[in-house]
Amino acid sequence: MLKMKLLAAGAALAMAAGLGGLATSAQAQAQAPAAATAAKPTPAEARAFIAKAETDLARLSEYVNKAAWVRATYITEDTQWLEAKASSEITDMATRLAIDAARFDGVVLDGVTRRKLDILKRALVAPAPQRPGAADEMATIASRLDSTYSTGKFAYKGKQITLNDAEDILAESRDPEELKAVWEGWRSISPGMRDDYARLVAMSNEGSVALGYKDTGALWRSGYDMDPDAFAAETDRLWKQIEPFYKNLHCYVRARLNEKYGDSVQPRTGPIRADLLGNMWAQQWGNIYPIVAPKSTTPSYSLDKLLVDADYDATKMVKTGEAFYVSMGLAPLPDTFWTRSQIVRPEGREVVCHASAWDLDDADDIRIKMCTKVNAEDFYVVHHELGHNFYQRAYKDQSFIFRGGANDGFHEAIGDFIGLSALTPTYLKQIGLLDEAPGPEGDIPFLLKMALDKIAFMPFGLLVDRWRWEVFSGELTPAQYNDGWWALRTKYQGIVPPGPRPQDAFDPGAKYHVPGNVPYTRYFLAHIYQFQFQRAACKQAGWKGPLHRCSIYGDKVVGARFNAMMEMGQSKPWPEALEAFSGETRTDASAVAEYFKPLNIWLTKQNKGQKCGW
Ligand code: X8Z
Ligand code: ZN
């Protein structure tokens, strides 16, 4: 996993390691004069440098991945120590390599070597300053933040409850007092993280500046084969394409919540109360489908219920996910996947429950780590995580530096794309979960359910890093972290907290990827790519119906083409990977529009006479 974080574009959910990067001062001094005075290096030297870097990184990353895995699946003082030690070692190495890579800046090189050098330079997610002890300090803080989040518990109704318990209450309860209490309870864990987080930000900024970036936000934006500022503008452009759909959905959902809870809980105008949306972060709203379901249609199925009724357990969910990929002609997962993965929350020890996919040896040792529940949400997450694993296995024969996603959004989009088929009623019927797939009258209910997850997610997917970009640039100081967070939550999502936030609140820290230091724009991009993949795949499959009803289950032709794209890893700029599969070279939300078109028309009708927006 560390390698994932180290080589940012490769990231499955990258775990703790990979933070920081330190050339000790002795090392840095040894290099500086060499860089300044040596004769211009030759292309042969550049190739030798890359070859050695790949060997060294591969060797060290397996050890770091194992330390990270053990800490994530068995959180103790000791495993945190071991992970931090390993992590600081590899960031030492990676920083040294990033600095060294710059020596070849003016050298005319073959494309492969040039690209590998470029990737090396931006490989760290949180580079450390070049002074003794800095990488150690950062790695220790990073491991502590991730562990504090993952072991967080708070008192509710006289019991200590976990995030998993709290998420269930947010999903199922319709009592606004209870929702508020649990929502606020989970946010009592994060205030203690703020100082650690601020320290990590300051140190990683120092490290980024030393590597030639304006700040760590600029480093993160540099991973998309274009200028960092152009990338920021690109995300603006994409959001503008999606914003009208989101506002339509927001307007409709707000009206239904107002009907359900009354003006005193959810006013008819203005932002939506964040704890009423069925999810701890109001990032996917599918859990409140029963509240917002169209009144006129006959009740549709609930995937939550279908899974329980069919006696699914966690392993069966993962087996079902695997079977989808296999149906497309991909090889089954190796036996070690089943013996080494963490599929359910283990008893008697603390673990990181936030789902992730791992590739420990950059070859065959792929695993997932989940605390799987038998419900619709985790049915989606299982397909999502396996997407990471199938991608990792597809590009394993690339050289080390190219083993990663075309960009990090691609890595997140693979499983989501498969999920778009796996959630269709047609497919659920094919695998025996559903007796009868609804006819066209089921389209609006189905699309509404999908939009509650996919369209609702997009502003959240965008704003998490908008916030971090402001944090890294210094636009937000630690004292302003929380207010700045809510300003963005209201601006993009149109939501507000259920009550005033305490002085010491650090609500961004209540979202995994902030203490976990995992960049988030990848998920925003993935929510667009997955629909582009789907549009292309369905065309290849000869599908003539509406895009949202298409399932590519069992299609080996699509599978082969998709695998060919995955096999490229990050050996080529991402537009080439996109083109290889879809024929398109740009990120384009028009596929999202096409998929949801009937729903958007329907929502517009429902919203007639409403004052939308907030
Ligand atoms: O973190 C994840 C995956 C692991 S890469 C479960 N996701 C984001 C989240 O949960 O916040 C998937 C969708 C968005
Ligand atoms: Zn993921």
XYZ file of C-alpha atoms and ligand atoms in Angstrom:
629
model
C 0.000 0.000 0.000
C 2.776 2.299 0.718
C 3.845 2.166 -2.851
C 0.384 3.308 -3.673
C 0.778 6.368 -1.616
C 4.314 6.924 -2.654
C 3.458 6.791 -6.290
C 0.400 8.912 -5.960
C -1.204 8.090 -9.274
C -1.281 4.441 -8.328
C -3.356 4.935 -5.330
C -5.832 2.480 -4.236
C -6.744 3.796 -0.846
C -3.245 4.394 0.259
C -2.463 3.586 3.794
C -0.376 5.252 6.346
C 3.088 4.894 4.979
C 4.447 6.919 2.149
C 4.202 10.119 4.054
C 7.075 12.383 4.233
C 10.396 11.918 2.676
C 13.644 12.834 4.120
C 17.105 13.017 2.858
C 19.043 13.467 6.064
C 21.061 16.622 6.043
C 24.222 14.618 5.485
C 22.704 12.998 2.432
C 21.346 16.260 1.128
C 24.691 17.969 1.505
C 26.442 15.150 -0.223
C 24.115 15.569 -3.167
C 23.959 19.305 -3.454
C 27.463 20.000 -4.657
C 27.318 17.054 -7.005
C 24.198 18.451 -8.592
C 25.676 21.900 -8.854
C 29.094 21.100 -10.247
C 28.977 17.773 -12.045
C 29.046 17.720 -15.810
C 25.674 17.319 -17.485
C 24.596 13.724 -16.900
C 24.128 11.439 -19.867
C 20.988 9.611 -20.992
C 22.708 6.348 -20.060
C 23.168 7.654 -16.523
C 19.493 8.572 -16.376
C 18.496 5.073 -17.436
C 20.849 3.524 -14.882
C 19.467 5.828 -12.203
C 15.904 4.739 -12.989
C 16.822 1.061 -13.067
C 18.387 1.271 -9.632
C 15.541 3.380 -8.246
C 13.020 0.787 -9.379
C 14.925 -2.081 -7.800
C 15.429 -0.236 -4.522
C 11.847 0.997 -4.280
C 10.380 -2.385 -5.085
C 12.430 -4.068 -2.399
C 11.711 -1.532 0.300
C 8.032 -1.119 -0.549
C 7.181 -4.754 0.090
C 8.537 -4.406 3.616
C 6.725 -1.098 4.144
C 3.465 -2.523 2.802
C 3.652 -5.415 5.232
C 4.282 -3.106 8.183
C 1.355 -0.941 7.061
C -0.900 -3.974 6.652
C -0.105 -5.276 10.103
C -0.762 -1.875 11.693
C -4.024 -1.411 9.776
C -5.319 -4.839 10.790
C -3.965 -4.814 14.349
C -3.586 -1.331 15.770
C -1.300 -1.217 18.785
C 1.418 1.053 20.067
C 3.980 -1.341 18.637
C 2.510 -1.750 15.198
C 2.199 2.018 14.900
C 5.863 2.273 15.781
C 6.832 -0.341 13.215
C 4.781 1.239 10.480
C 6.137 4.702 11.200
C 9.704 3.396 11.111
C 9.221 1.655 7.793
C 7.347 4.598 6.373
C 10.029 7.084 7.251
C 12.648 4.823 5.639
C 10.920 4.754 2.303
C 10.149 8.436 2.320
C 13.814 9.056 2.934
C 14.520 7.057 -0.160
C 11.759 8.608 -2.230
C 12.780 12.156 -1.365
C 16.345 11.451 -2.288
C 15.187 10.022 -5.590
C 12.907 12.989 -6.271
C 15.775 15.382 -5.691
C 18.153 13.283 -7.775
C 15.646 12.984 -10.590
C 15.825 16.754 -11.070
C 19.486 16.379 -12.093
C 18.299 15.084 -15.456
C 15.938 17.987 -16.125
C 17.849 19.420 -19.071
C 18.893 16.104 -20.588
C 17.309 14.921 -23.824
C 15.887 11.497 -23.035
C 13.695 8.784 -24.465
C 10.024 9.137 -23.527
C 9.926 6.247 -21.095
C 12.857 7.466 -19.010
C 11.521 11.018 -19.041
C 8.110 9.907 -17.852
C 9.575 7.771 -15.082
C 11.649 10.691 -13.844
C 8.574 12.919 -13.852
C 6.570 10.378 -11.883
C 9.387 10.025 -9.361
C 9.435 13.766 -8.781
C 5.784 13.934 -7.829
C 5.520 10.542 -6.188
C 5.214 11.607 -2.572
C 1.856 12.563 -1.111
C 3.462 14.320 1.843
C 7.172 14.973 1.375
C 9.190 15.709 4.497
C 11.631 18.542 5.013
C 15.273 17.662 4.634
C 16.376 17.729 8.224
C 17.155 14.864 10.576
C 14.125 13.525 12.350
C 11.543 15.235 10.139
C 10.449 12.124 8.235
C 10.272 10.179 11.485
C 8.139 12.833 13.098
C 5.781 13.003 10.144
C 5.434 9.248 9.862
C 4.687 9.006 13.580
C 2.031 11.725 13.364
C 0.507 10.138 10.267
C 0.219 6.717 11.849
C -1.226 8.268 15.027
C -3.843 10.299 13.141
C -5.008 7.289 11.162
C -5.143 5.155 14.294
C -6.979 7.789 16.351
C -9.630 7.989 13.669
C -9.931 4.248 13.291
C -10.205 3.461 17.005
C -12.485 6.413 17.839
C -15.491 5.625 20.046
C -17.984 7.805 21.848
C -20.728 7.375 24.409
C -24.264 7.032 23.156
C -27.161 5.877 25.318
C -24.741 4.682 27.960
C -22.654 2.599 25.534
C -19.364 3.233 23.769
C -20.086 3.045 20.056
C -17.810 2.820 16.994
C -18.019 4.690 13.708
C -19.597 1.579 12.182
C -22.382 1.645 14.785
C -22.864 5.371 14.305
C -23.066 4.988 10.523
C -25.846 2.426 10.923
C -27.844 4.850 13.064
C -27.338 7.679 10.555
C -28.547 5.341 7.801
C -31.601 3.972 9.549
C -32.881 6.353 12.221
C -35.548 8.892 11.353
C -35.454 10.603 14.735
C -33.864 14.043 14.272
C -32.745 14.255 17.891
C -31.014 10.909 17.663
C -29.453 11.773 14.313
C -28.084 15.008 15.686
C -26.680 13.349 18.807
C -24.867 10.640 16.841
C -23.661 13.041 14.158
C -22.210 15.318 16.831
C -20.903 12.371 18.844
C -18.674 11.159 16.019
C -17.314 14.691 15.704
C -16.166 14.622 19.320
C -13.248 12.406 18.227
C -11.590 14.789 15.796
C -10.838 17.972 17.812
C -7.831 16.183 19.307
C -6.431 15.652 15.802
C -6.238 19.271 14.778
C -2.783 20.101 16.108
C -1.278 16.927 14.667
C -2.905 17.696 11.354
C -1.675 21.279 11.307
C 1.835 20.058 12.027
C 1.661 17.567 9.183
C 0.480 20.294 6.823
C 3.292 22.639 7.795
C 5.950 19.961 7.453
C 4.708 18.528 4.177
C 4.551 22.040 2.754
C 8.194 22.516 3.665
C 8.996 19.251 1.933
C 7.018 20.212 -1.165
C 8.725 23.576 -1.455
C 12.096 21.831 -1.280
C 11.009 19.746 -4.273
C 10.088 22.873 -6.231
C 6.321 23.005 -5.657
C 4.465 26.045 -4.353
C 2.900 23.917 -1.620
C 1.574 20.390 -1.127
C -1.702 21.295 -2.854
C 0.260 22.162 -5.995
C 2.147 18.869 -5.688
C -1.157 16.987 -5.548
C -2.527 18.861 -8.560
C 0.572 18.001 -10.565
C -0.378 14.344 -11.058
C -2.640 14.750 -14.075
C -0.349 15.201 -17.069
C -1.081 18.904 -17.198
C -0.153 22.094 -15.418
C -1.442 22.162 -11.790
C -3.389 25.389 -12.376
C -4.905 24.003 -15.552
C -6.011 20.980 -13.572
C -7.758 23.161 -10.983
C -9.548 24.967 -13.826
C -10.487 21.611 -15.314
C -12.247 20.571 -12.100
C -14.155 23.878 -12.174
C -15.245 23.197 -15.724
C -16.455 19.711 -14.835
C -18.324 20.916 -11.763
C -20.125 23.515 -13.886
C -21.317 20.661 -16.112
C -22.760 18.823 -13.134
C -23.980 21.615 -10.879
C -27.451 22.027 -12.459
C -28.189 18.303 -11.939
C -27.046 18.509 -8.359
C -29.183 21.573 -7.668
C -32.184 19.801 -9.107
C -31.628 16.794 -6.868
C -30.947 18.959 -3.821
C -34.187 20.858 -4.402
C -36.256 17.700 -4.694
C -34.694 16.018 -1.658
C -35.061 19.134 0.478
C -38.784 19.270 -0.297
C -39.260 15.620 0.710
C -37.282 16.122 3.935
C -39.400 19.171 4.695
C -42.559 17.104 4.247
C -41.195 14.378 6.455
C -39.702 16.408 9.285
C -41.509 19.758 9.171
C -40.248 23.341 9.004
C -38.599 23.325 12.411
C -36.256 20.464 11.464
C -35.815 21.027 7.721
C -37.006 24.379 6.356
C -38.416 24.471 2.843
C -35.718 26.828 1.626
C -32.013 27.183 2.261
C -29.460 24.450 2.921
C -30.240 20.903 4.054
C -29.431 19.732 7.569
C -26.443 17.420 7.108
C -27.529 14.691 9.527
C -30.825 14.026 7.714
C -29.226 12.622 4.566
C -28.551 9.071 5.722
C -24.767 9.221 5.746
C -22.259 10.424 8.338
C -20.751 12.908 5.888
C -23.835 13.539 3.725
C -21.707 12.271 0.830
C -24.009 9.562 -0.524
C -27.725 9.773 0.174
C -28.992 6.377 -0.994
C -29.985 5.409 2.527
C -32.839 7.892 2.587
C -34.365 6.567 -0.620
C -37.534 5.458 1.235
C -38.108 9.088 2.311
C -37.738 10.526 -1.165
C -39.174 7.676 -3.282
C -41.650 8.820 -5.949
C -45.157 8.637 -4.568
C -46.862 7.542 -7.721
C -44.933 4.376 -8.465
C -45.394 0.983 -6.924
C -42.759 0.217 -4.274
C -39.504 -0.951 -5.823
C -37.083 -3.465 -4.374
C -34.552 -2.749 -1.651
C -31.135 -4.264 -2.309
C -30.469 -4.199 1.451
C -33.406 -6.514 1.939
C -32.656 -8.729 -1.073
C -29.178 -9.459 0.264
C -30.414 -10.325 3.734
C -33.299 -12.416 2.418
C -30.922 -14.364 0.191
C -28.720 -15.096 3.218
C -25.687 -13.306 1.887
C -22.732 -13.043 4.198
C -19.646 -10.868 3.759
C -17.654 -13.527 1.904
C -20.527 -14.230 -0.445
C -20.674 -10.516 -1.262
C -16.979 -10.558 -2.206
C -17.358 -13.818 -4.169
C -20.234 -12.249 -6.063
C -18.089 -9.229 -6.856
C -15.244 -11.438 -8.082
C -17.648 -13.415 -10.265
C -18.578 -10.268 -12.161
C -14.970 -9.600 -13.143
C -14.466 -13.268 -14.009
C -17.551 -13.167 -16.229
C -15.722 -10.582 -18.326
C -12.851 -12.967 -18.890
C -10.504 -11.832 -16.127
C -8.699 -14.521 -14.123
C -10.098 -15.302 -10.657
C -8.401 -13.856 -7.598
C -5.494 -15.902 -6.210
C -6.060 -18.217 -3.228
C -3.985 -15.915 -1.038
C -6.565 -13.180 -1.586
C -9.020 -15.310 0.373
C -6.658 -16.395 3.113
C -5.022 -13.003 3.684
C -7.774 -10.430 3.182
C -9.657 -8.923 6.092
C -13.271 -9.224 4.988
C -15.075 -8.682 8.297
C -14.193 -6.702 11.407
C -12.145 -9.074 13.588
C -13.044 -9.584 17.243
C -10.792 -8.476 20.029
C -8.496 -6.078 18.254
C -8.552 -2.614 16.743
C -8.371 -2.242 12.959
C -8.806 0.401 10.287
C -12.316 -0.291 9.055
C -12.308 2.188 6.205
C -12.288 -0.049 3.140
C -9.140 -0.354 1.049
C -7.488 -2.595 -1.525
C -3.865 -3.600 -1.232
C -1.103 -4.943 -3.373
C 1.619 -6.023 -1.011
C 4.252 -7.394 -3.357
C 3.375 -5.646 -6.604
C 2.582 -9.006 -8.115
C 0.112 -11.542 -6.779
C -0.379 -10.713 -3.122
C -3.520 -8.612 -3.560
C -6.017 -8.220 -0.727
C -8.905 -6.154 0.489
C -9.353 -4.853 3.993
C -12.960 -4.187 4.899
C -15.399 -4.509 7.772
C -18.058 -5.658 5.353
C -21.719 -5.394 6.278
C -24.436 -7.167 4.344
C -26.123 -4.148 2.785
C -26.430 -2.280 -0.501
C -23.731 0.219 0.388
C -21.112 -2.466 0.959
C -22.301 -4.366 -2.118
C -21.131 -1.269 -3.994
C -17.935 -0.945 -1.914
C -16.968 -4.580 -2.595
C -17.119 -4.009 -6.354
C -15.218 -0.764 -5.873
C -12.372 -2.371 -3.915
C -12.052 -5.324 -6.260
C -11.645 -2.835 -9.094
C -8.434 -1.679 -7.431
C -7.208 -5.256 -7.109
C -7.981 -6.208 -10.718
C -6.260 -3.031 -11.903
C -3.199 -3.812 -9.760
C -2.982 -7.291 -11.158
C -3.442 -6.083 -14.724
C -0.464 -3.716 -14.585
C 1.845 -5.909 -12.530
C 4.069 -6.663 -15.535
C 4.821 -3.000 -16.081
C 8.080 -1.796 -14.577
C 7.790 -0.623 -10.992
C 7.283 3.091 -11.562
C 4.537 2.451 -14.119
C 2.575 0.203 -11.759
C -0.196 2.621 -10.949
C -3.420 4.005 -12.319
C -3.381 6.162 -15.452
C -4.216 8.744 -12.824
C -5.654 8.251 -9.352
C -9.173 8.937 -10.606
C -8.858 5.966 -12.965
C -7.937 3.765 -10.024
C -11.115 4.777 -8.237
C -13.282 4.478 -11.338
C -12.599 0.842 -12.292
C -14.742 -0.797 -9.628
C -17.368 1.914 -9.787
C -17.742 1.273 -13.490
C -18.291 -2.430 -12.858
C -20.700 -1.464 -10.087
C -22.878 0.431 -12.564
C -23.699 -2.894 -14.216
C -23.751 -4.861 -10.977
C -26.469 -2.618 -9.558
C -28.845 -2.942 -12.510
C -32.030 -4.929 -11.872
C -31.210 -7.019 -14.952
C -28.020 -8.239 -13.341
C -29.561 -8.696 -9.895
C -32.106 -10.954 -11.552
C -29.413 -12.844 -13.462
C -27.677 -13.777 -10.215
C -30.926 -14.713 -8.537
C -31.218 -11.837 -6.086
C -34.268 -10.361 -7.746
C -37.250 -12.403 -8.994
C -38.456 -10.002 -11.612
C -36.722 -6.930 -13.014
C -39.122 -3.980 -13.101
C -40.135 -2.637 -16.511
C -39.680 0.949 -17.673
C -41.855 2.151 -14.770
C -38.928 1.189 -12.559
C -36.551 3.576 -14.312
C -37.211 6.694 -12.266
C -37.019 4.904 -8.905
C -33.792 3.212 -10.022
C -32.234 6.401 -11.363
C -33.260 8.346 -8.288
C -31.548 5.785 -6.093
C -28.410 5.962 -8.241
C -28.448 9.772 -8.254
C -28.737 9.854 -4.474
C -25.367 8.150 -4.410
C -23.619 9.353 -7.539
C -24.851 12.910 -8.153
C -25.072 13.731 -4.447
C -21.444 12.649 -4.097
C -19.956 15.015 -6.648
C -19.803 18.307 -4.724
C -18.414 16.429 -1.741
C -15.838 14.743 -3.961
C -14.764 18.176 -5.087
C -14.767 20.130 -1.862
C -12.633 17.912 0.357
C -9.542 18.883 -1.611
C -10.767 22.426 -2.214
C -10.524 22.673 1.545
C -7.085 21.060 1.625
C -5.827 23.234 -1.222
C -6.792 26.253 0.935
C -5.158 24.676 3.966
C -1.915 23.944 2.134
C -1.779 27.378 0.532
C -2.169 29.030 3.933
C -5.462 30.646 2.956
C -6.945 28.806 5.947
C -5.050 28.840 9.244
C -5.688 26.139 11.860
C -8.006 28.542 13.715
C -10.054 28.849 10.514
C -10.034 25.163 9.544
C -13.552 24.426 10.714
C -15.287 27.560 9.484
C -13.521 27.195 6.145
C -14.749 23.605 5.931
C -18.359 24.587 6.528
C -18.140 27.484 4.109
C -17.283 24.963 1.388
C -19.815 22.384 2.581
C -22.513 25.024 2.258
C -21.229 26.518 -0.966
C -20.918 23.265 -2.904
C -23.261 20.841 -1.158
C -25.834 23.257 0.196
C -25.775 21.655 3.649
C -25.355 22.925 7.213
C -24.575 21.230 10.531
C -27.547 20.297 12.737
C -26.538 22.925 15.292
C -23.786 25.388 16.119
C -20.349 23.820 16.122
C -18.193 24.048 19.238
C -15.196 26.353 19.353
C -12.712 23.467 19.155
C -14.482 21.506 16.397
C -12.323 19.961 13.669
C -15.015 18.455 11.461
C -12.814 17.724 8.429
C -10.916 15.354 10.730
C -14.116 13.310 11.080
C -13.730 12.188 7.435
C -11.280 9.332 6.973
C -9.235 10.775 4.147
C -8.177 13.855 6.126
C -6.436 12.081 9.017
C -5.547 9.315 6.512
C -4.022 11.965 4.243
C -5.512 10.449 1.115
C -6.137 12.933 -1.726
C -9.813 13.108 -2.618
C -10.217 14.760 -6.025
C -9.655 11.258 -7.394
C -13.206 10.317 -6.365
C -14.692 13.356 -8.057
C -12.909 12.410 -11.272
C -13.901 8.766 -10.867
C -17.536 9.761 -10.692
C -17.163 11.142 -14.204
C -14.806 8.559 -15.712
C -17.040 5.669 -14.643
C -19.866 6.986 -16.811
C -17.506 7.542 -19.726
C -16.306 3.957 -19.347
C -19.885 2.754 -19.144
C -20.966 4.664 -22.253
C -18.002 3.270 -24.204
C -18.441 -0.281 -22.888
C -22.136 -0.391 -23.709
C -21.447 0.853 -27.186
C -18.843 -1.865 -27.657
C -21.383 -4.370 -26.377
C -23.851 -3.207 -29.012
C -26.343 -2.034 -26.380
C -29.185 -0.076 -27.918
C -31.323 0.751 -24.874
C -30.955 3.558 -22.346
C -27.510 3.753 -20.793
C -28.703 3.250 -17.226
C -30.157 -0.170 -18.040
C -27.036 -1.525 -19.669
C -25.112 -4.320 -17.966
C -21.887 -5.667 -19.391
C -21.998 -8.789 -17.224
C -20.489 -11.695 -19.130
C -19.131 -9.565 -21.967
C -15.676 -10.894 -22.723
C -15.044 -8.546 -25.631
C -15.499 -5.522 -23.389
C -13.497 -7.322 -20.701
C -10.525 -7.819 -23.006
C -10.510 -4.199 -24.122
C -10.913 -2.959 -20.601
C -8.099 -5.160 -19.378
C -5.880 -3.855 -22.147
C -6.362 -0.349 -20.816
C -5.700 -1.507 -17.273
C -2.521 -3.282 -18.350
C -1.093 0.074 -19.451
C -0.869 1.174 -15.806
C 0.566 4.659 -15.772
C 3.008 4.043 -18.594
C 1.236 6.607 -20.771
C -0.456 9.960 -20.057
C -4.017 9.285 -18.927
C -5.709 10.679 -22.072
C -4.061 7.850 -24.005
C -5.434 5.280 -21.596
C -8.882 6.818 -21.829
C -8.647 6.816 -25.605
C -7.517 3.201 -25.722
C -10.763 2.134 -24.145
C -13.292 4.804 -25.048
C -11.924 6.659 -28.044
C -12.246 9.883 -26.024
C -9.348 11.966 -24.788
C -11.068 14.385 -22.410
C -12.816 14.077 -19.091
C -16.429 14.759 -19.974
C -19.529 14.833 -17.807
C -21.851 14.471 -20.792
C -21.951 10.717 -20.138
C -23.298 11.494 -16.653
C -25.952 13.676 -18.242
C -26.873 10.955 -20.704
C -27.187 8.312 -17.997
C -29.416 10.452 -15.778
C -31.344 12.260 -18.492
C -34.818 10.816 -17.767
C -34.386 11.547 -14.081
C -33.305 15.096 -14.650
C -36.384 15.755 -16.742
C -38.531 14.179 -14.055
C -36.885 16.170 -11.263
C -37.381 19.414 -13.135
C -41.082 18.617 -13.314
C -41.272 17.768 -9.614
C -39.481 20.967 -8.672
C -41.892 23.201 -10.559
C -42.904 26.146 -8.433
C -40.099 25.506 -5.915
C -37.426 28.045 -5.204
C -34.365 25.868 -5.775
C -30.849 26.641 -4.561
C -29.839 27.797 -1.083
O -12.752 5.729 0.291
C -13.412 5.192 -0.571
C -13.213 3.718 -0.889
C -11.811 3.297 -0.716
S -10.726 3.946 -1.908
C -14.095 2.891 0.009
N -14.391 5.878 -1.208
C -14.662 7.280 -0.899
C -15.212 7.430 0.505
O -15.633 6.437 1.109
O -15.237 8.548 1.011
C -15.248 5.373 -2.272
C -16.176 6.486 -2.605
C -15.663 7.714 -1.922
Zn -11.037 3.263 -3.807
